[in-house]
CSV table of C-alpha atoms in Angstrom, one decimal:
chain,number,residue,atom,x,y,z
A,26,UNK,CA,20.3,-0.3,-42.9
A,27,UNK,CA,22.3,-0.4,-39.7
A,28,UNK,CA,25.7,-2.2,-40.3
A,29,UNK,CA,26.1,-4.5,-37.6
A,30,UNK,CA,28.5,-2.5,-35.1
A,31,UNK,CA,25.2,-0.5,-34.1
A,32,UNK,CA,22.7,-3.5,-34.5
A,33,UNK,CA,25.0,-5.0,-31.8
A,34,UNK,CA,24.7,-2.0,-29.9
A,35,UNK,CA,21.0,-1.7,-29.5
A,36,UNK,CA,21.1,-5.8,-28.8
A,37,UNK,CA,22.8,-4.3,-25.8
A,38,UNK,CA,21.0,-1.8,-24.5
A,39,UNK,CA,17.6,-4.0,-25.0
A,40,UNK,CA,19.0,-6.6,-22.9
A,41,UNK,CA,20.3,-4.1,-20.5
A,42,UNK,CA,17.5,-3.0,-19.9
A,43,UNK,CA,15.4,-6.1,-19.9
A,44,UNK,CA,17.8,-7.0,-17.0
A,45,UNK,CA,17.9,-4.2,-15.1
A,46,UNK,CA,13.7,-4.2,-14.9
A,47,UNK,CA,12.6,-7.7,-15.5
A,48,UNK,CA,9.0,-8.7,-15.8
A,49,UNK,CA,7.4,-9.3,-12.2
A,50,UNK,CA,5.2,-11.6,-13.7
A,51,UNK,CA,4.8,-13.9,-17.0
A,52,UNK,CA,3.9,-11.4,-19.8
A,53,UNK,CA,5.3,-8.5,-17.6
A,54,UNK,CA,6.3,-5.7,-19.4
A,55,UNK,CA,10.3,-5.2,-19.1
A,56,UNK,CA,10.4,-1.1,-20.5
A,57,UNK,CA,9.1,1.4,-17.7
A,58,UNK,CA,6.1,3.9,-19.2
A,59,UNK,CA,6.9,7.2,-18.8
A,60,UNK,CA,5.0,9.8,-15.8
A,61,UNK,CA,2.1,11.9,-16.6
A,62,UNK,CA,3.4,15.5,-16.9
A,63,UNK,CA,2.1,16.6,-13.5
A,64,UNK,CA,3.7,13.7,-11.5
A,65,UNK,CA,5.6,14.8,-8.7
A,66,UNK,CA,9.5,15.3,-9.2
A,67,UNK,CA,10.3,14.1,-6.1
A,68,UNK,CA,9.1,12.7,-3.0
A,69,UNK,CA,6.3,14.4,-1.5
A,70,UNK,CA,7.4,15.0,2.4
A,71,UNK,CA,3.7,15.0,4.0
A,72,UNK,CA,1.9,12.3,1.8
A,73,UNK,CA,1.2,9.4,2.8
A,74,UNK,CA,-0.6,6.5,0.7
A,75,UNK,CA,-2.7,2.9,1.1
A,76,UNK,CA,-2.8,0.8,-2.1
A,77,UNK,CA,-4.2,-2.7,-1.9
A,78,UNK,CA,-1.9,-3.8,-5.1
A,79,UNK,CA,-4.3,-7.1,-5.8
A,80,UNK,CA,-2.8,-10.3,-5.8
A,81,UNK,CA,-2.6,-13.0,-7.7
A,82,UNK,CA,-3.5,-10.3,-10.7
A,83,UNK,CA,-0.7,-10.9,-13.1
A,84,UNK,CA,0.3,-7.2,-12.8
A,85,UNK,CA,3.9,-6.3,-13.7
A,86,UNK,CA,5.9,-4.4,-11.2
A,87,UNK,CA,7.4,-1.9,-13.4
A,88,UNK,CA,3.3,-0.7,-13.7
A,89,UNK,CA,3.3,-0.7,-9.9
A,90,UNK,CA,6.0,1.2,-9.3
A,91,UNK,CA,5.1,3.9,-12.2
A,92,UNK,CA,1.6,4.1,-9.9
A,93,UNK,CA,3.7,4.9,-7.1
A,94,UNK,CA,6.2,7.4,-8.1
A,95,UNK,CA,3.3,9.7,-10.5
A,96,UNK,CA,2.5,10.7,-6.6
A,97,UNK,CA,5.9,9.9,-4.5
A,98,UNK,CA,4.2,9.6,-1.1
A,99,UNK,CA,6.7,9.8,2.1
A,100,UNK,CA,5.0,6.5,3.2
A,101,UNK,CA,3.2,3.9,1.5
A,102,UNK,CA,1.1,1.2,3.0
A,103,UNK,CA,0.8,-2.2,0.9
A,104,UNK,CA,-1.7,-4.7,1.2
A,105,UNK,CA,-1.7,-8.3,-0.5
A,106,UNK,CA,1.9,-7.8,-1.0
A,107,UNK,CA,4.3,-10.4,-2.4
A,108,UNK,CA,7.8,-9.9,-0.7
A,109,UNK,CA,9.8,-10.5,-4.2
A,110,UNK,CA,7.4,-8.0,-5.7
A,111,UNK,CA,8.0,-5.2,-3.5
A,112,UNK,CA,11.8,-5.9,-3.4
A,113,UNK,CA,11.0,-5.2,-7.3
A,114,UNK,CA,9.1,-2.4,-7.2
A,115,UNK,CA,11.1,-0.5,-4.5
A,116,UNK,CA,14.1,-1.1,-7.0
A,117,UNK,CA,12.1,0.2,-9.5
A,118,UNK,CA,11.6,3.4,-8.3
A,119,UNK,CA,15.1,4.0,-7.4
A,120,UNK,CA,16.5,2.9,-10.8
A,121,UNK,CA,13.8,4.6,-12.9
A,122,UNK,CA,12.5,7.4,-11.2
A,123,UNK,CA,15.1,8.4,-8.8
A,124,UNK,CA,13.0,7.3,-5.3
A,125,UNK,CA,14.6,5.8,-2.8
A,126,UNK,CA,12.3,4.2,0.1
A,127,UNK,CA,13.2,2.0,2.7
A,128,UNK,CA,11.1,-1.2,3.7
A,129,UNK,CA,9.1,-3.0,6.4
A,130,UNK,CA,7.5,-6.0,5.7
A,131,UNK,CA,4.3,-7.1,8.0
A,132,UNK,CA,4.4,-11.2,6.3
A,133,UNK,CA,1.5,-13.5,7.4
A,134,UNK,CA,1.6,-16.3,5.0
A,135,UNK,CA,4.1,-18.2,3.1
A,136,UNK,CA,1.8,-18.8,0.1
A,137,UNK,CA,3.4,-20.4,-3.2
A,138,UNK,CA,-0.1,-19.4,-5.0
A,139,UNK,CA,0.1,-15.9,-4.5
A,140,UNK,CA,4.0,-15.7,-4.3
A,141,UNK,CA,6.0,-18.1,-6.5
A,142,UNK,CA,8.4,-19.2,-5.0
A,143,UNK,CA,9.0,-23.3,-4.9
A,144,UNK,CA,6.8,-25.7,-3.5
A,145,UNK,CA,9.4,-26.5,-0.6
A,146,UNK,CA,10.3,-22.4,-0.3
A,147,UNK,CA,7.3,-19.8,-1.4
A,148,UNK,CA,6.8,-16.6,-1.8
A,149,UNK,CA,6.1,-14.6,1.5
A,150,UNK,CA,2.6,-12.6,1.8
A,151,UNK,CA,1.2,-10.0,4.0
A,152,UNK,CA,1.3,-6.5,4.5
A,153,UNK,CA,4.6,-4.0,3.2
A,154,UNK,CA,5.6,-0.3,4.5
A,155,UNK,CA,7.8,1.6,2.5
A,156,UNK,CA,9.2,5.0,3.3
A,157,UNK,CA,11.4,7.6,2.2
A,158,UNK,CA,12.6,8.1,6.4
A,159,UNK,CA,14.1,5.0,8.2
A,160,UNK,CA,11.5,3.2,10.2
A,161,UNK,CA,12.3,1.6,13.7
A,162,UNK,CA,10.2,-0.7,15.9
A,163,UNK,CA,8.3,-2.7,13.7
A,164,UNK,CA,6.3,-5.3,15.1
A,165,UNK,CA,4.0,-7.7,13.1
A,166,UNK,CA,1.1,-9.4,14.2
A,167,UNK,CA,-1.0,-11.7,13.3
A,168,UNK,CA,-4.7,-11.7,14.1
A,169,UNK,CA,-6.1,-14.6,16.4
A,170,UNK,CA,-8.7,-15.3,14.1
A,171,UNK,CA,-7.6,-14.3,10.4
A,172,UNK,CA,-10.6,-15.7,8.7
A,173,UNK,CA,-10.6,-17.3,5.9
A,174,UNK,CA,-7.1,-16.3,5.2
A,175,UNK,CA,-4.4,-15.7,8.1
A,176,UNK,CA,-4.5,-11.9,8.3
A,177,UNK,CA,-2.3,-9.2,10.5
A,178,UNK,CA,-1.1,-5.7,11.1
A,179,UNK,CA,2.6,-4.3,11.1
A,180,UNK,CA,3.7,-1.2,12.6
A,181,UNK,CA,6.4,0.6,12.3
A,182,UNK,CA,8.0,4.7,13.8
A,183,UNK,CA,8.9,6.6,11.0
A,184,UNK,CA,8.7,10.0,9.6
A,185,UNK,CA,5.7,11.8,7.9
A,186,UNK,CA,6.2,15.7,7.2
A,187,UNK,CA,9.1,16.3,9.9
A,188,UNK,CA,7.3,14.7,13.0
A,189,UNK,CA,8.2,11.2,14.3
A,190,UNK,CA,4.8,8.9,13.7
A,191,UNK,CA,3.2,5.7,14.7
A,192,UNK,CA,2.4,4.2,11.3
A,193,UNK,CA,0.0,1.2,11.1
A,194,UNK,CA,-1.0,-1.0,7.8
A,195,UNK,CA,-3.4,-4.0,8.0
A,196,UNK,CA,-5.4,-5.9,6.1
A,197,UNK,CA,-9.2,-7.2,7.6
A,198,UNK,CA,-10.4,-10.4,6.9
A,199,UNK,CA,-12.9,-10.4,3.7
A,200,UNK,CA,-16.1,-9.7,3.1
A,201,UNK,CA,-19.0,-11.2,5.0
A,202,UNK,CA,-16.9,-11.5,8.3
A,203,UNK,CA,-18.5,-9.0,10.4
A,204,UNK,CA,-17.4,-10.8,13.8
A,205,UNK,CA,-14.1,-11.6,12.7
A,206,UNK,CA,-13.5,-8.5,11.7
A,207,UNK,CA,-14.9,-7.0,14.6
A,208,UNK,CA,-12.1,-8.9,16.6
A,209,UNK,CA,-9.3,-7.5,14.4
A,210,UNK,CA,-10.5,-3.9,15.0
A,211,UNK,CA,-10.6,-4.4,18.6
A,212,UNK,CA,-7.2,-5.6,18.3
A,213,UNK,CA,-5.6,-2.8,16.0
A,214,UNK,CA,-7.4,0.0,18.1
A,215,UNK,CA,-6.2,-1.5,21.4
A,216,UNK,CA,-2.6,-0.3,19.8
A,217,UNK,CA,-3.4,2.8,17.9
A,218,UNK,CA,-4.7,4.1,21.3
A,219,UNK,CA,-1.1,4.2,22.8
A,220,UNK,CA,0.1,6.8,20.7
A,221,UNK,CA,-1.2,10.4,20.2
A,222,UNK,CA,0.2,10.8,16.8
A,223,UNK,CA,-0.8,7.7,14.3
A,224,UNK,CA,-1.4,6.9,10.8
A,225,UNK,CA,-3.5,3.9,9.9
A,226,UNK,CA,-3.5,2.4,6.3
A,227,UNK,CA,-5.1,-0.2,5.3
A,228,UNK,CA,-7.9,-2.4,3.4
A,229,UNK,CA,-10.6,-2.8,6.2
A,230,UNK,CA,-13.1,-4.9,4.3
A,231,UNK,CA,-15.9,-2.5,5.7
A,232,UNK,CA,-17.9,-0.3,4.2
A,233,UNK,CA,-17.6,3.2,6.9
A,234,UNK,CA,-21.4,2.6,8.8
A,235,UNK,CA,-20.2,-1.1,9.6
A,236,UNK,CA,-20.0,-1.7,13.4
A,237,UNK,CA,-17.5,-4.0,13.2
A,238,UNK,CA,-15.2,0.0,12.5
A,239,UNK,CA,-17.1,1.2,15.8
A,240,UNK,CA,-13.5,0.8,17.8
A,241,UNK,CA,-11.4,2.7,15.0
A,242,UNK,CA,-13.5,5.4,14.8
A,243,UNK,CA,-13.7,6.3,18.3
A,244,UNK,CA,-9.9,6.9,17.9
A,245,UNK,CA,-9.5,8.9,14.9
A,246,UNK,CA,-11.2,10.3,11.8
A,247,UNK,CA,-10.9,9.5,8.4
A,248,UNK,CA,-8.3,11.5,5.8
A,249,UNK,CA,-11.6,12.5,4.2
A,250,UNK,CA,-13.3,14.8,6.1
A,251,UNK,CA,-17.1,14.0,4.4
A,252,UNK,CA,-16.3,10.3,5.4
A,253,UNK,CA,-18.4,9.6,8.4
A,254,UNK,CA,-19.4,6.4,10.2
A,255,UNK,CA,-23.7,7.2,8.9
A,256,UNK,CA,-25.8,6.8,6.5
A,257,UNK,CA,-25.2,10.4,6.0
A,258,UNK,CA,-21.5,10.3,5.4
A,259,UNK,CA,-20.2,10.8,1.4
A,260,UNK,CA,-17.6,8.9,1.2
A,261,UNK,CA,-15.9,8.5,-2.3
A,262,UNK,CA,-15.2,4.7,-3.1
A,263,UNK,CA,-12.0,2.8,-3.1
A,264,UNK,CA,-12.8,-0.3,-5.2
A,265,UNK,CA,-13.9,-1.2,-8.5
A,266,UNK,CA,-17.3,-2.6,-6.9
A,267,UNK,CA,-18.0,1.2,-5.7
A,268,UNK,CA,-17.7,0.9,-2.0
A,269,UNK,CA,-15.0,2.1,0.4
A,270,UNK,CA,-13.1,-0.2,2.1
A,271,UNK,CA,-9.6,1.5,2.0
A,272,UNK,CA,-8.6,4.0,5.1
A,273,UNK,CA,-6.2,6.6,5.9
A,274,UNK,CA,-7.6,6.9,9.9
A,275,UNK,CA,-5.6,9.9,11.0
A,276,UNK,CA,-4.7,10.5,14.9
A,277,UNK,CA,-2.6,14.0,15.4
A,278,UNK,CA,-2.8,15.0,12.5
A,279,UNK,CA,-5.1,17.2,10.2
A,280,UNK,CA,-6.0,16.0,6.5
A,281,UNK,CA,-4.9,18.9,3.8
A,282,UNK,CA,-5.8,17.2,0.6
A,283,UNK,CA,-6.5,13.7,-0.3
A,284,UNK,CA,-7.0,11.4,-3.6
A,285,UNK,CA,-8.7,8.6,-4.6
A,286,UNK,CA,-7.0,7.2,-7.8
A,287,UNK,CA,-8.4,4.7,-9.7
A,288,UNK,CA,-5.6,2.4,-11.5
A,289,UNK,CA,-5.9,-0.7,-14.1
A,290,UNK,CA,-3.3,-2.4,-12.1
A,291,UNK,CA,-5.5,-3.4,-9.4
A,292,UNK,CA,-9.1,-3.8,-8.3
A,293,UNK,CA,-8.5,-1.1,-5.2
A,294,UNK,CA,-7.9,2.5,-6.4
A,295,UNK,CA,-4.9,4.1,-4.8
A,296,UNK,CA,-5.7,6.6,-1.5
A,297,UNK,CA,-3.2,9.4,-0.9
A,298,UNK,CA,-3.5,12.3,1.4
A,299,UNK,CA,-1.1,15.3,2.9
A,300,UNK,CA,-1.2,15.8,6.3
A,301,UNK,CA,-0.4,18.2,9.0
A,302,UNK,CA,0.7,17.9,12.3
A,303,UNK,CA,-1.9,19.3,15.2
């Protein structure tokens, strides 16, 4: 039996800990899990990552975070992204795993449903960057027609590899919005087209044949080389309902290696891919 010197002890470190990671949500788990033995050690200079995280899903941040650092991408694009949870889980991954990312956020709603928040002050939603360079001239903009739901892009210059980099991350309107979405690529690809060296992340809402993607893929190609706009086109999926609608679309820059990974944590896998520069 421990005498209660040391059962005050652990009291301490439990709560501690409990305050230093917090659950993100009710029923979130306060302990972080530990990496996979092949996770990287640090972060990875030429990766870059989209995640749509799911939200409102109930998914703690800690679990996020752990998602994130097993593959330590230089940038990370976030979709359906609670401000307060990415403050979280970019705290996470410095306190636990030793990451340290800077972040841009791209907000197009103040939504108390998705967020928290109070009635009178909620959460903010949108769209989050986060990478391990310091970013510059961000802009975020929201679509003229969002659809059913207000939706935008953000942009931001940062660093992928050791080139400078136009780095997009937007979200489309959902599903069975061909001419919305249509407008919103038109949009987006009017900007991507200023800049000879871009990365665009995001959850397009589009399977890769739709022709509402016609304007994006005149620009640039897809991190997966076998990914074409055709029938023809094998192009692994990105969502538990086995379809692609997630996109690394690459401009000045050649795809070494990429990964679809599926994760409990949300109904889009994660897509990460190294680059190099043309």
């Amino acid at each position: 039996m421990f005498g209660r010197g040391p059962r005050l002890l652990v009291g301490t470190v439990i709560v501690a800990c409990a305050v230093l990671l917090g659950p993100s949500a009710p029923g979130g788990v306060p302990f972080a899990r530990p990496l996979p033995a092949e996770a990287a050690r640090e972060v990875v200079p030429n990766r870059v990552m989209t995640w749509n995280i799911c939200n409102p899903c109930g998914t703690s941040d800690v679990d996020r975070a752990a998602e994130i650092a097993t593959y330590a991408p230089q940038v990370i694009g976030l979709q359906e992204a609670c401000v307060r949870d990415v403050e979280r889980i970019r705290d996470h991954l410095e306190n636990i795993y030793g990451l340290v990312y800077h972040v841009e956020y791209g907000t197009v709603l103040q939504n108390w449903g998705r967020c928290g928040g109070a009635p009178w002050n909620p959460g903010a939603f949108g769209q989050a960057i986060l990478s391990a360079a310091p970013m510059e001239d961000r802009i975020s903009v929201e679509y003229p027609d969002g659809g059913s739901e207000d939706r935008g892009y953000m942009a931001v210059t940062t660093t992928v590899g050791d080139r400078s980099v136009r780095v997009f991350n937007t979200h489309f309107a959902q599903r069975r919005q061909e001419t919305v979405r249509a407008d919103q690529a038109a949009v987006l690809a009017a900007q991507v087209a200023r800049h000879d060296r871009a990365v665009v992340l995001g959850d397009f809402n589009a399977v890769p044949d739709a022709p509402e993607l016609t304007p994006l893929w005149a620009l640039a190609e897809d991190t997966d080389p076998e990914c074409r706009p055709s029938p023809a086109g094998t192009c692994a999926p990105t969502t538990d309902w086995h379809t692609k609608f997630d996109y690394v679309f690459l401009r000045g820059f050649t795809p070494l290696e990429h990964h679809v990974r599926p994760t409990p944590y949300s109904d889009h896998h994660m897509l990460h891919t190294d680059l190099e520069p043309v």
